[in-house]
mmCIF file of C-alpha atoms in Angstrom:
data_model
loop_
_atom_site.group_PDB
_atom_site.id
_atom_site.type_symbol
_atom_site.label_atom_id
_atom_site.label_comp_id
_atom_site.label_asym_id
_atom_site.label_seq_id
_atom_site.Cartn_x
_atom_site.Cartn_y
_atom_site.Cartn_z
ATOM 1 C CA UNK A 8 -86.191 -9.782 63.299
ATOM 2 C CA UNK A 9 -83.292 -7.386 64.114
ATOM 3 C CA UNK A 10 -79.347 -8.123 63.151
ATOM 4 C CA UNK A 11 -77.063 -7.295 65.887
ATOM 5 C CA UNK A 12 -73.637 -7.526 66.055
ATOM 6 C CA UNK A 13 -73.879 -11.100 68.021
ATOM 7 C CA UNK A 14 -75.981 -12.262 65.063
ATOM 8 C CA UNK A 15 -73.108 -11.569 62.594
ATOM 9 C CA UNK A 16 -70.371 -12.905 65.146
ATOM 10 C CA UNK A 17 -72.563 -16.250 65.309
ATOM 11 C CA UNK A 18 -72.865 -16.372 61.631
ATOM 12 C CA UNK A 19 -69.663 -18.471 60.526
ATOM 13 C CA UNK A 20 -68.852 -20.371 57.246
ATOM 14 C CA UNK A 21 -68.231 -23.144 59.482
ATOM 15 C CA UNK A 22 -71.842 -23.411 61.346
ATOM 16 C CA UNK A 23 -73.368 -23.045 58.016
ATOM 17 C CA UNK A 24 -71.327 -25.965 56.464
ATOM 18 C CA UNK A 25 -72.273 -27.763 59.586
ATOM 19 C CA UNK A 26 -76.172 -26.995 59.048
ATOM 20 C CA UNK A 27 -75.802 -28.126 55.839
ATOM 21 C CA UNK A 28 -73.876 -31.750 56.345
ATOM 22 C CA UNK A 29 -76.467 -32.017 58.856
ATOM 23 C CA UNK A 30 -79.395 -31.375 56.768
ATOM 24 C CA UNK A 31 -77.696 -33.755 54.231
ATOM 25 C CA UNK A 32 -77.205 -36.451 56.485
ATOM 26 C CA UNK A 33 -80.830 -36.443 57.850
ATOM 27 C CA UNK A 34 -82.358 -36.280 54.518
ATOM 28 C CA UNK A 35 -79.893 -39.318 53.489
ATOM 29 C CA UNK A 36 -81.030 -41.159 56.623
ATOM 30 C CA UNK A 37 -84.970 -40.276 55.790
ATOM 31 C CA UNK A 38 -84.176 -41.546 52.404
ATOM 32 C CA UNK A 39 -83.332 -45.006 53.724
ATOM 33 C CA UNK A 40 -87.143 -46.578 54.261
ATOM 34 C CA UNK A 41 -88.398 -43.331 55.564
ATOM 35 C CA UNK A 42 -88.462 -40.837 58.447
ATOM 36 C CA UNK A 43 -90.085 -43.334 61.084
ATOM 37 C CA UNK A 44 -88.770 -46.474 59.912
ATOM 38 C CA UNK A 45 -85.947 -48.581 61.887
ATOM 39 C CA UNK A 46 -84.383 -51.535 60.930
ATOM 40 C CA UNK A 47 -83.105 -54.486 62.473
ATOM 41 C CA UNK A 48 -81.070 -57.357 60.891
ATOM 42 C CA UNK A 49 -82.401 -60.192 62.901
ATOM 43 C CA UNK A 50 -80.473 -63.132 60.796
ATOM 44 C CA UNK A 51 -77.807 -64.417 62.827
ATOM 45 C CA UNK A 52 -76.036 -65.293 59.738
ATOM 46 C CA UNK A 53 -76.090 -61.844 58.374
ATOM 47 C CA UNK A 54 -74.722 -60.606 61.660
ATOM 48 C CA UNK A 55 -71.700 -63.051 61.517
ATOM 49 C CA UNK A 56 -70.860 -61.983 58.196
ATOM 50 C CA UNK A 57 -71.069 -58.496 58.823
ATOM 51 C CA UNK A 58 -69.003 -58.894 61.898
ATOM 52 C CA UNK A 59 -66.453 -61.141 60.244
ATOM 53 C CA UNK A 60 -66.126 -58.654 57.216
ATOM 54 C CA UNK A 61 -65.795 -56.097 59.738
ATOM 55 C CA UNK A 62 -62.755 -57.816 61.607
ATOM 56 C CA UNK A 63 -61.046 -59.344 58.496
ATOM 57 C CA UNK A 64 -61.471 -57.584 55.419
ATOM 58 C CA UNK A 65 -58.074 -55.863 54.981
ATOM 59 C CA UNK A 66 -57.214 -53.386 52.042
ATOM 60 C CA UNK A 67 -55.744 -56.475 50.235
ATOM 61 C CA UNK A 68 -59.007 -58.376 50.088
ATOM 62 C CA UNK A 69 -60.829 -55.071 49.314
ATOM 63 C CA UNK A 70 -58.359 -54.488 46.195
ATOM 64 C CA UNK A 71 -59.247 -58.072 44.935
ATOM 65 C CA UNK A 72 -63.493 -57.423 45.324
ATOM 66 C CA UNK A 73 -62.820 -54.042 43.305
ATOM 67 C CA UNK A 74 -60.631 -55.584 40.743
ATOM 68 C CA UNK A 75 -63.252 -58.542 40.021
ATOM 69 C CA UNK A 76 -66.093 -56.144 39.929
ATOM 70 C CA UNK A 77 -63.857 -53.918 37.711
ATOM 71 C CA UNK A 78 -63.781 -56.982 35.210
ATOM 72 C CA UNK A 79 -67.507 -57.051 35.205
ATOM 73 C CA UNK A 80 -68.363 -53.339 34.544
ATOM 74 C CA UNK A 81 -65.398 -51.289 32.931
ATOM 75 C CA UNK A 82 -64.585 -53.184 29.525
ATOM 76 C CA UNK A 83 -68.365 -52.887 28.606
ATOM 77 C CA UNK A 84 -68.379 -49.035 29.381
ATOM 78 C CA UNK A 85 -65.154 -48.761 27.107
ATOM 79 C CA UNK A 86 -66.612 -50.866 24.790
ATOM 80 C CA UNK A 87 -69.451 -48.752 24.382
ATOM 81 C CA UNK A 88 -68.284 -45.569 24.205
ATOM 82 C CA UNK A 89 -69.160 -44.107 20.800
ATOM 83 C CA UNK A 90 -67.588 -40.686 21.398
ATOM 84 C CA UNK A 91 -64.070 -42.526 19.799
ATOM 85 C CA UNK A 92 -63.238 -44.216 16.738
ATOM 86 C CA UNK A 93 -63.672 -48.189 16.617
ATOM 87 C CA UNK A 94 -59.748 -48.994 16.821
ATOM 88 C CA UNK A 95 -59.351 -45.987 19.735
ATOM 89 C CA UNK A 96 -62.120 -48.031 21.464
ATOM 90 C CA UNK A 97 -60.563 -51.536 21.096
ATOM 91 C CA UNK A 98 -56.929 -50.572 22.411
ATOM 92 C CA UNK A 99 -58.770 -48.584 25.130
ATOM 93 C CA UNK A 100 -60.667 -51.832 25.891
ATOM 94 C CA UNK A 101 -57.358 -53.997 25.758
ATOM 95 C CA UNK A 102 -55.800 -51.608 28.080
ATOM 96 C CA UNK A 103 -58.666 -51.307 30.775
ATOM 97 C CA UNK A 104 -58.678 -55.068 30.863
ATOM 98 C CA UNK A 105 -54.969 -55.460 31.080
ATOM 99 C CA UNK A 106 -54.561 -52.551 33.869
ATOM 100 C CA UNK A 107 -57.317 -54.110 35.919
ATOM 101 C CA UNK A 108 -55.610 -57.781 35.662
ATOM 102 C CA UNK A 109 -51.826 -56.352 36.309
ATOM 103 C CA UNK A 110 -53.374 -53.785 38.862
ATOM 104 C CA UNK A 111 -55.129 -56.341 40.730
ATOM 105 C CA UNK A 112 -52.561 -59.130 40.672
ATOM 106 C CA UNK A 113 -49.594 -57.084 41.856
ATOM 107 C CA UNK A 114 -52.212 -54.660 44.512
ATOM 108 C CA UNK A 115 -53.670 -57.559 46.037
ATOM 109 C CA UNK A 116 -50.169 -59.961 46.491
ATOM 110 C CA UNK A 117 -47.978 -56.714 47.779
ATOM 111 C CA UNK A 118 -50.510 -55.776 50.200
ATOM 112 C CA UNK A 119 -51.022 -59.000 51.671
ATOM 113 C CA UNK A 120 -47.153 -59.826 51.666
ATOM 114 C CA UNK A 121 -46.612 -56.350 53.514
ATOM 115 C CA UNK A 122 -49.366 -57.326 56.147
ATOM 116 C CA UNK A 123 -47.892 -60.340 56.587
ATOM 117 C CA UNK A 124 -44.496 -58.739 57.250
ATOM 118 C CA UNK A 125 -46.097 -56.049 59.494
ATOM 119 C CA UNK A 126 -47.588 -59.199 61.397
ATOM 120 C CA UNK A 127 -43.896 -60.693 61.861
ATOM 121 C CA UNK A 128 -42.712 -57.432 63.859
ATOM 122 C CA UNK A 129 -45.817 -56.509 65.590
ATOM 123 C CA UNK A 130 -46.016 -59.560 68.356
ATOM 124 C CA UNK A 131 -47.780 -58.790 71.722
ATOM 125 C CA UNK A 132 -45.266 -58.864 74.027
ATOM 126 C CA UNK A 133 -47.400 -60.662 76.372
ATOM 127 C CA UNK A 134 -47.654 -63.668 74.242
ATOM 128 C CA UNK A 135 -43.997 -64.306 73.718
ATOM 129 C CA UNK A 136 -42.309 -66.671 76.158
ATOM 130 C CA UNK A 137 -38.668 -65.580 78.240
ATOM 131 C CA UNK A 138 -36.821 -68.335 75.894
ATOM 132 C CA UNK A 139 -38.216 -66.247 72.704
ATOM 133 C CA UNK A 140 -35.354 -64.877 70.566
ATOM 134 C CA UNK A 141 -35.178 -61.569 68.834
ATOM 135 C CA UNK A 142 -38.118 -60.192 71.273
ATOM 136 C CA UNK A 143 -37.034 -56.975 70.527
ATOM 137 C CA UNK A 144 -37.161 -57.247 66.828
ATOM 138 C CA UNK A 145 -40.536 -59.043 66.810
ATOM 139 C CA UNK A 146 -42.300 -56.654 69.240
ATOM 140 C CA UNK A 147 -40.599 -53.342 66.968
ATOM 141 C CA UNK A 148 -43.522 -52.075 65.616
ATOM 142 C CA UNK A 149 -46.037 -52.929 68.069
ATOM 143 C CA UNK A 150 -48.173 -49.897 69.893
ATOM 144 C CA UNK A 151 -47.098 -48.553 73.345
ATOM 145 C CA UNK A 152 -50.620 -47.710 73.800
ATOM 146 C CA UNK A 153 -53.254 -50.360 75.221
ATOM 147 C CA UNK A 154 -55.613 -52.018 72.711
ATOM 148 C CA UNK A 155 -58.265 -54.823 72.170
ATOM 149 C CA UNK A 156 -57.674 -57.853 70.133
ATOM 150 C CA UNK A 157 -59.851 -56.446 66.923
ATOM 151 C CA UNK A 158 -57.937 -52.980 67.127
ATOM 152 C CA UNK A 159 -54.722 -54.578 67.120
ATOM 153 C CA UNK A 160 -55.745 -56.494 63.960
ATOM 154 C CA UNK A 161 -56.746 -53.344 62.131
ATOM 155 C CA UNK A 162 -53.432 -51.424 63.437
ATOM 156 C CA UNK A 163 -51.487 -54.357 61.609
ATOM 157 C CA UNK A 164 -53.574 -53.964 58.446
ATOM 158 C CA UNK A 165 -53.380 -50.399 58.610
ATOM 159 C CA UNK A 166 -49.192 -50.397 59.149
ATOM 160 C CA UNK A 167 -49.213 -53.170 56.557
ATOM 161 C CA UNK A 168 -51.376 -51.423 53.990
ATOM 162 C CA UNK A 169 -48.981 -48.299 54.342
ATOM 163 C CA UNK A 170 -45.979 -50.219 53.975
ATOM 164 C CA UNK A 171 -47.475 -51.583 50.790
ATOM 165 C CA UNK A 172 -47.980 -48.201 49.609
ATOM 166 C CA UNK A 173 -44.585 -47.339 50.152
ATOM 167 C CA UNK A 174 -43.576 -50.673 47.988
ATOM 168 C CA UNK A 175 -45.989 -49.769 45.298
ATOM 169 C CA UNK A 176 -44.230 -46.587 44.616
ATOM 170 C CA UNK A 177 -41.484 -48.882 42.782
ATOM 171 C CA UNK A 178 -43.844 -51.920 42.105
ATOM 172 C CA UNK A 179 -46.264 -49.518 40.185
ATOM 173 C CA UNK A 180 -43.582 -48.492 37.884
ATOM 174 C CA UNK A 181 -41.183 -51.989 38.017
ATOM 175 C CA UNK A 182 -44.052 -54.463 37.963
ATOM 176 C CA UNK A 183 -47.655 -53.021 37.405
ATOM 177 C CA UNK A 184 -46.593 -50.744 34.059
ATOM 178 C CA UNK A 185 -44.611 -53.007 32.282
ATOM 179 C CA UNK A 186 -46.979 -55.635 32.772
ATOM 180 C CA UNK A 187 -49.941 -53.622 31.506
ATOM 181 C CA UNK A 188 -47.822 -52.784 28.799
ATOM 182 C CA UNK A 189 -47.385 -56.239 27.729
ATOM 183 C CA UNK A 190 -51.034 -57.518 28.718
ATOM 184 C CA UNK A 191 -52.195 -54.355 26.741
ATOM 185 C CA UNK A 192 -49.819 -55.391 23.428
ATOM 186 C CA UNK A 193 -50.846 -58.940 23.875
ATOM 187 C CA UNK A 194 -54.661 -58.189 23.816
ATOM 188 C CA UNK A 195 -54.158 -56.032 21.310
ATOM 189 C CA UNK A 196 -52.395 -58.463 19.103
ATOM 190 C CA UNK A 197 -55.221 -60.965 19.713
ATOM 191 C CA UNK A 198 -57.994 -59.127 20.342
ATOM 192 C CA UNK A 199 -59.465 -58.830 16.390
ATOM 193 C CA UNK A 200 -61.478 -56.094 15.029
ATOM 194 C CA UNK A 201 -64.749 -56.543 16.161
ATOM 195 C CA UNK A 202 -67.065 -53.447 15.391
ATOM 196 C CA UNK A 203 -66.997 -50.310 13.342
ATOM 197 C CA UNK A 204 -67.427 -46.512 14.662
ATOM 198 C CA UNK B 4 -34.246 -32.519 71.372
ATOM 199 C CA UNK B 5 -36.211 -34.605 69.534
ATOM 200 C CA UNK B 6 -35.712 -38.312 70.113
ATOM 201 C CA UNK B 7 -36.721 -40.617 66.927
ATOM 202 C CA UNK B 8 -37.789 -43.433 69.005
ATOM 203 C CA UNK B 9 -40.346 -41.063 70.492
ATOM 204 C CA UNK B 10 -41.294 -39.900 66.874
ATOM 205 C CA UNK B 11 -41.634 -43.221 65.998
ATOM 206 C CA UNK B 12 -43.751 -44.473 69.317
ATOM 207 C CA UNK B 13 -45.852 -41.562 68.458
ATOM 208 C CA UNK B 14 -46.483 -42.788 64.914
ATOM 209 C CA UNK B 15 -47.171 -46.003 65.780
ATOM 210 C CA UNK B 16 -50.097 -45.282 68.456
ATOM 211 C CA UNK B 17 -51.619 -42.460 66.405
ATOM 212 C CA UNK B 18 -51.666 -45.275 63.767
ATOM 213 C CA UNK B 19 -53.708 -47.157 66.402
ATOM 214 C CA UNK B 20 -56.065 -44.649 67.885
ATOM 215 C CA UNK B 21 -57.369 -43.535 64.325
ATOM 216 C CA UNK B 22 -57.480 -46.996 62.345
ATOM 217 C CA UNK B 23 -57.682 -49.349 65.079
ATOM 218 C CA UNK B 24 -61.335 -48.504 66.054
ATOM 219 C CA UNK B 25 -61.920 -47.429 62.423
ATOM 220 C CA UNK B 26 -60.646 -49.959 59.594
ATOM 221 C CA UNK B 27 -63.279 -48.133 56.918
ATOM 222 C CA UNK B 28 -61.237 -45.053 57.292
ATOM 223 C CA UNK B 29 -58.084 -46.627 56.897
ATOM 224 C CA UNK B 30 -59.175 -48.104 53.608
ATOM 225 C CA UNK B 31 -60.648 -44.740 52.431
ATOM 226 C CA UNK B 32 -57.386 -42.718 52.969
ATOM 227 C CA UNK B 33 -55.238 -45.511 51.742
ATOM 228 C CA UNK B 34 -57.290 -46.192 48.701
ATOM 229 C CA UNK B 35 -57.378 -42.158 47.759
ATOM 230 C CA UNK B 36 -53.231 -42.568 48.039
ATOM 231 C CA UNK B 37 -53.014 -45.892 46.087
ATOM 232 C CA UNK B 38 -55.236 -44.786 43.189
ATOM 233 C CA UNK B 39 -53.320 -41.329 42.773
ATOM 234 C CA UNK B 40 -49.397 -43.347 42.726
ATOM 235 C CA UNK B 41 -51.119 -46.054 40.524
ATOM 236 C CA UNK B 42 -52.300 -43.519 37.636
ATOM 237 C CA UNK B 43 -48.954 -42.152 37.924
ATOM 238 C CA UNK B 44 -47.320 -45.212 37.045
ATOM 239 C CA UNK B 45 -49.965 -45.672 34.240
ATOM 240 C CA UNK B 46 -49.433 -42.207 32.362
ATOM 241 C CA UNK B 47 -45.761 -43.319 32.448
ATOM 242 C CA UNK B 48 -46.684 -46.634 30.779
ATOM 243 C CA UNK B 49 -48.353 -45.335 28.023
ATOM 244 C CA UNK B 50 -46.100 -42.831 27.507
ATOM 245 C CA UNK B 51 -42.922 -45.188 27.172
ATOM 246 C CA UNK B 52 -45.093 -47.909 25.158
ATOM 247 C CA UNK B 53 -44.024 -47.643 21.827
ATOM 248 C CA UNK B 54 -46.524 -50.269 20.234
ATOM 249 C CA UNK B 55 -49.298 -47.606 20.805
ATOM 250 C CA UNK B 56 -49.710 -45.181 17.805
ATOM 251 C CA UNK B 57 -49.487 -41.296 18.616
ATOM 252 C CA UNK B 58 -52.822 -40.824 17.792
ATOM 253 C CA UNK B 59 -54.171 -43.356 20.097
ATOM 254 C CA UNK B 60 -51.829 -41.873 22.986
ATOM 255 C CA UNK B 61 -53.402 -38.694 22.443
ATOM 256 C CA UNK B 62 -56.622 -40.442 23.790
ATOM 257 C CA UNK B 63 -55.350 -42.882 26.328
ATOM 258 C CA UNK B 64 -52.956 -40.276 28.053
ATOM 259 C CA UNK B 65 -55.577 -38.083 28.754
ATOM 260 C CA UNK B 66 -57.947 -41.000 29.378
ATOM 261 C CA UNK B 67 -55.613 -41.909 32.017
ATOM 262 C CA UNK B 68 -54.802 -38.543 33.653
ATOM 263 C CA UNK B 69 -58.932 -38.104 33.557
ATOM 264 C CA UNK B 70 -59.264 -41.331 35.009
ATOM 265 C CA UNK B 71 -56.884 -40.831 38.079
ATOM 266 C CA UNK B 72 -58.125 -37.336 39.014
ATOM 267 C CA UNK B 73 -61.724 -38.556 38.647
ATOM 268 C CA UNK B 74 -60.996 -41.842 40.157
ATOM 269 C CA UNK B 75 -59.358 -40.116 43.465
ATOM 270 C CA UNK B 76 -62.102 -37.520 43.697
ATOM 271 C CA UNK B 77 -65.092 -39.780 43.177
ATOM 272 C CA UNK B 78 -63.569 -42.383 45.607
ATOM 273 C CA UNK B 79 -62.970 -39.938 48.067
ATOM 274 C CA UNK B 80 -66.462 -37.934 47.703
ATOM 275 C CA UNK B 81 -68.825 -40.808 47.076
ATOM 276 C CA UNK B 82 -67.154 -43.648 49.271
ATOM 277 C CA UNK B 83 -66.881 -41.179 51.998
ATOM 278 C CA UNK B 84 -70.474 -40.015 51.596
ATOM 279 C CA UNK B 85 -71.681 -43.763 51.392
ATOM 280 C CA UNK B 86 -69.498 -44.821 54.077
ATOM 281 C CA UNK B 87 -70.874 -41.817 56.468
ATOM 282 C CA UNK B 88 -74.339 -42.502 55.576
ATOM 283 C CA UNK B 89 -73.846 -46.283 56.888
ATOM 284 C CA UNK B 90 -72.011 -44.867 59.930
ATOM 285 C CA UNK B 91 -74.895 -42.494 60.693
ATOM 286 C CA UNK B 92 -77.581 -45.249 59.955
ATOM 287 C CA UNK B 93 -75.849 -47.163 62.977
ATOM 288 C CA UNK B 94 -74.806 -44.289 65.151
ATOM 289 C CA UNK B 95 -78.504 -43.114 65.074
ATOM 290 C CA UNK B 96 -79.886 -46.449 65.824
ATOM 291 C CA UNK B 97 -82.031 -46.565 62.479
ATOM 292 C CA UNK B 98 -79.983 -49.851 61.721
ATOM 293 C CA UNK B 99 -79.368 -52.123 64.707
ATOM 294 C CA UNK B 100 -78.743 -55.993 65.369
ATOM 295 C CA UNK B 101 -80.977 -57.349 67.824
ATOM 296 C CA UNK B 102 -78.235 -56.608 71.109
ATOM 297 C CA UNK B 103 -78.184 -53.161 69.964
ATOM 298 C CA UNK B 104 -82.105 -52.749 69.426
ATOM 299 C CA UNK B 105 -83.078 -54.494 72.594
ATOM 300 C CA UNK B 106 -80.409 -51.874 74.654
ATOM 301 C CA UNK B 107 -82.169 -48.969 73.053
ATOM 302 C CA UNK B 108 -85.796 -50.098 73.588
ATOM 303 C CA UNK B 109 -84.573 -51.306 77.142
ATOM 304 C CA UNK B 110 -83.310 -47.408 77.684
ATOM 305 C CA UNK B 111 -87.169 -46.493 76.678
ATOM 306 C CA UNK B 112 -85.519 -44.616 73.237
ATOM 307 C CA UNK B 113 -87.655 -44.885 70.295
ATOM 308 C CA UNK B 114 -88.444 -42.635 66.737
ATOM 309 C CA UNK B 115 -90.483 -40.254 68.420
ATOM 310 C CA UNK B 116 -87.705 -39.385 70.788
ATOM 311 C CA UNK B 117 -84.239 -39.387 68.906
ATOM 312 C CA UNK B 118 -83.716 -42.614 67.231
ATOM 313 C CA UNK B 119 -83.070 -41.973 63.481
ATOM 314 C CA UNK B 120 -82.208 -38.500 64.142
ATOM 315 C CA UNK B 121 -78.561 -36.926 63.130
ATOM 316 C CA UNK B 122 -78.542 -35.169 66.504
ATOM 317 C CA UNK B 123 -78.608 -38.568 68.436
ATOM 318 C CA UNK B 124 -75.507 -40.814 68.814
ATOM 319 C CA UNK B 125 -75.465 -44.012 70.395
ATOM 320 C CA UNK B 126 -71.713 -43.281 71.468
ATOM 321 C CA UNK B 127 -72.807 -40.571 73.451
ATOM 322 C CA UNK B 128 -75.130 -42.142 76.106
ATOM 323 C CA UNK B 129 -74.407 -42.472 79.216
ATOM 324 C CA UNK B 130 -74.494 -46.710 79.621
ATOM 325 C CA UNK B 131 -72.717 -47.016 76.115
ATOM 326 C CA UNK B 132 -70.533 -48.926 78.043
ATOM 327 C CA UNK B 133 -72.968 -52.212 78.236
ATOM 328 C CA UNK B 134 -73.349 -52.304 74.670
ATOM 329 C CA UNK B 135 -69.971 -50.890 73.272
ATOM 330 C CA UNK B 136 -68.333 -54.170 72.400
ATOM 331 C CA UNK B 137 -71.154 -55.404 70.069
ATOM 332 C CA UNK B 138 -71.656 -52.040 68.653
ATOM 333 C CA UNK B 139 -68.328 -51.255 67.614
ATOM 334 C CA UNK B 140 -68.090 -54.644 65.764
ATOM 335 C CA UNK B 141 -71.620 -54.380 63.793
ATOM 336 C CA UNK B 142 -70.606 -50.809 62.812
ATOM 337 C CA UNK B 143 -66.722 -51.549 61.581
ATOM 338 C CA UNK B 144 -68.719 -54.446 59.670
ATOM 339 C CA UNK B 145 -71.258 -51.756 58.324
ATOM 340 C CA UNK B 146 -68.636 -49.315 57.672
ATOM 341 C CA UNK B 147 -66.408 -51.741 55.716
ATOM 342 C CA UNK B 148 -69.313 -53.280 53.631
ATOM 343 C CA UNK B 149 -70.597 -49.311 52.547
ATOM 344 C CA UNK B 150 -67.098 -48.614 51.729
ATOM 345 C CA UNK B 151 -66.794 -51.811 49.651
ATOM 346 C CA UNK B 152 -69.932 -50.769 48.143
ATOM 347 C CA UNK B 153 -68.912 -47.223 47.618
ATOM 348 C CA UNK B 154 -65.597 -48.032 45.854
ATOM 349 C CA UNK B 155 -67.048 -50.226 43.519
ATOM 350 C CA UNK B 156 -69.845 -47.768 42.422
ATOM 351 C CA UNK B 157 -67.225 -44.958 42.561
ATOM 352 C CA UNK B 158 -64.255 -46.606 40.787
ATOM 353 C CA UNK B 159 -66.002 -49.193 38.394
ATOM 354 C CA UNK B 160 -69.130 -47.290 37.160
ATOM 355 C CA UNK B 161 -68.978 -43.474 37.771
ATOM 356 C CA UNK B 162 -65.318 -43.187 36.941
ATOM 357 C CA UNK B 163 -65.115 -44.851 33.946
ATOM 358 C CA UNK B 164 -68.080 -43.124 32.152
ATOM 359 C CA UNK B 165 -66.555 -39.773 33.150
ATOM 360 C CA UNK B 166 -63.013 -40.487 32.130
ATOM 361 C CA UNK B 167 -64.167 -41.564 28.557
ATOM 362 C CA UNK B 168 -65.742 -38.171 28.240
ATOM 363 C CA UNK B 169 -63.194 -36.512 29.528
ATOM 364 C CA UNK B 170 -60.646 -38.152 27.090
ATOM 365 C CA UNK B 171 -62.734 -37.916 24.218
ATOM 366 C CA UNK B 172 -63.117 -34.449 24.322
ATOM 367 C CA UNK B 173 -59.239 -33.787 25.068
ATOM 368 C CA UNK B 174 -58.372 -36.359 21.969
ATOM 369 C CA UNK B 175 -60.769 -34.273 19.734
ATOM 370 C CA UNK B 176 -59.276 -30.507 21.203
ATOM 371 C CA UNK B 177 -55.743 -31.879 20.552
ATOM 372 C CA UNK B 178 -56.313 -33.136 17.156
ATOM 373 C CA UNK B 179 -57.685 -30.053 15.867
ATOM 374 C CA UNK B 180 -55.106 -28.218 17.533
ATOM 375 C CA UNK B 181 -52.638 -30.201 15.725
ATOM 376 C CA UNK B 182 -54.210 -29.873 12.347
ATOM 377 C CA UNK B 183 -54.614 -25.838 12.874
ATOM 378 C CA UNK B 184 -50.535 -25.959 13.936
ATOM 379 C CA UNK B 185 -49.530 -27.902 10.570
ATOM 380 C CA UNK B 186 -51.503 -25.381 8.451
ATOM 381 C CA UNK B 187 -50.207 -22.556 9.574
ATOM 382 C CA UNK B 188 -46.602 -24.017 9.211
ATOM 383 C CA UNK B 189 -47.617 -24.918 5.769
ATOM 384 C CA UNK B 190 -45.246 -22.998 3.232
ATOM 385 C CA UNK B 191 -46.282 -22.770 -0.935
ATOM 386 C CA UNK B 192 -43.350 -22.821 -3.281
ATOM 387 C CA UNK B 193 -42.069 -19.556 -4.489
ATOM 388 C CA UNK B 194 -44.491 -17.896 -6.782
ATOM 389 C CA UNK B 195 -47.712 -19.369 -5.650
ATOM 390 C CA UNK B 196 -50.050 -18.017 -3.216
ATOM 391 C CA UNK B 197 -51.336 -20.281 -0.254
ATOM 392 C CA UNK B 198 -54.500 -20.911 -0.980
ATOM 393 C CA UNK B 199 -53.319 -21.992 -5.081
ATOM 394 C CA UNK B 200 -51.060 -24.278 -3.480
ATOM 395 C CA UNK B 201 -53.671 -25.831 -1.441
ATOM 396 C CA UNK B 202 -55.994 -26.069 -4.473
ATOM 397 C CA UNK B 203 -53.595 -27.413 -6.512
ATOM 398 C CA UNK B 204 -52.232 -30.137 -3.864
ATOM 399 C CA UNK B 205 -55.818 -31.366 -3.439
ATOM 400 C CA UNK B 206 -56.258 -31.467 -7.435
ATOM 401 C CA UNK B 207 -52.979 -33.495 -7.707
ATOM 402 C CA UNK B 208 -53.717 -35.695 -4.779
ATOM 403 C CA UNK B 209 -57.136 -36.698 -6.056
ATOM 404 C CA UNK B 210 -56.108 -37.097 -9.910
ATOM 405 C CA UNK B 211 -57.145 -40.458 -11.474
ATOM 406 C CA UNK B 212 -53.671 -40.343 -13.194
ATOM 407 C CA UNK B 213 -52.293 -41.005 -9.777
ATOM 408 C CA UNK B 214 -54.391 -44.130 -8.977
#
């Protein structure tokens, strides 16, 4: 094989990355049940659930799921951390539980409220009657492009989540952090000394 | 001259085209931003909490910084990887619902001529419009489920393990650094060498008369 100038030109970092990503993707696909296996989800209820999740699971519900599962794993991981002394471990568990409760409660509530708020300003112009008041205000956040009903729901969720992130810039400091501090102190005071290092 | 109204409309349309057809992508990007902001607030909360002893703060602050950095990184990497795998499973036809499978079978496609290969993409097929709605609904559902599983794995299992290791290392280093610094600052009384001073101090400290 001879190395020409064209070979060198064609050899780029991006093409190398692309090849690597393709190979990694193919490896991942082959790991799922083998190379020549195809999967079909036949159950109607499973397919309905998949469709429902894709349409309705917004960032608020996602935050709730993440918080609930965090309560089931993180405190136990912190409690089994033998790299620190027992008192630090105890405070760490208290803080982790407090942080999960405070973060999930405020995160869920703010996201849900913001998505609801955005919904009030993204009415579809075609659905408003001519007698409706504040038409301009009710449609001020609606997109100008054409969209499908599913895309419109996701658009409202995305806009609501972005608004929630903006709101959380303040509530993280004003609500989340003080609530975490309050709960940490409460759990630390009532948690007891349960083990030795 | 740039009109604010036009910029705002472009922004709304960009959100619609970017995240409207792909809710999982939006969940990942906003998740990364959310974790970053949340970590910044938590670090501040520990720093201003007077009831947490200084020694514990030396563990908890690095724990929180490590938590934030690892959370953002692992959330992005692990969640994206799992979500991309789910997307590929659906777009290559390896995973399908009965309607999509029938469509693929009718077009004469099987594992030997492309299905399950990264080069193949249902969305690039000429007659894709026939199955577009069913495909998008199924793919969005799979993406969001994969994204949720990925985020649980990264935030609730990988991150706590890694952040604890990181924070414990930092705590040990900080304590030993503070100890060395205190030793350097130790001044003996006039006429006594530092070694003698340390020796006498330890004798006095452990003297039975003091107890």
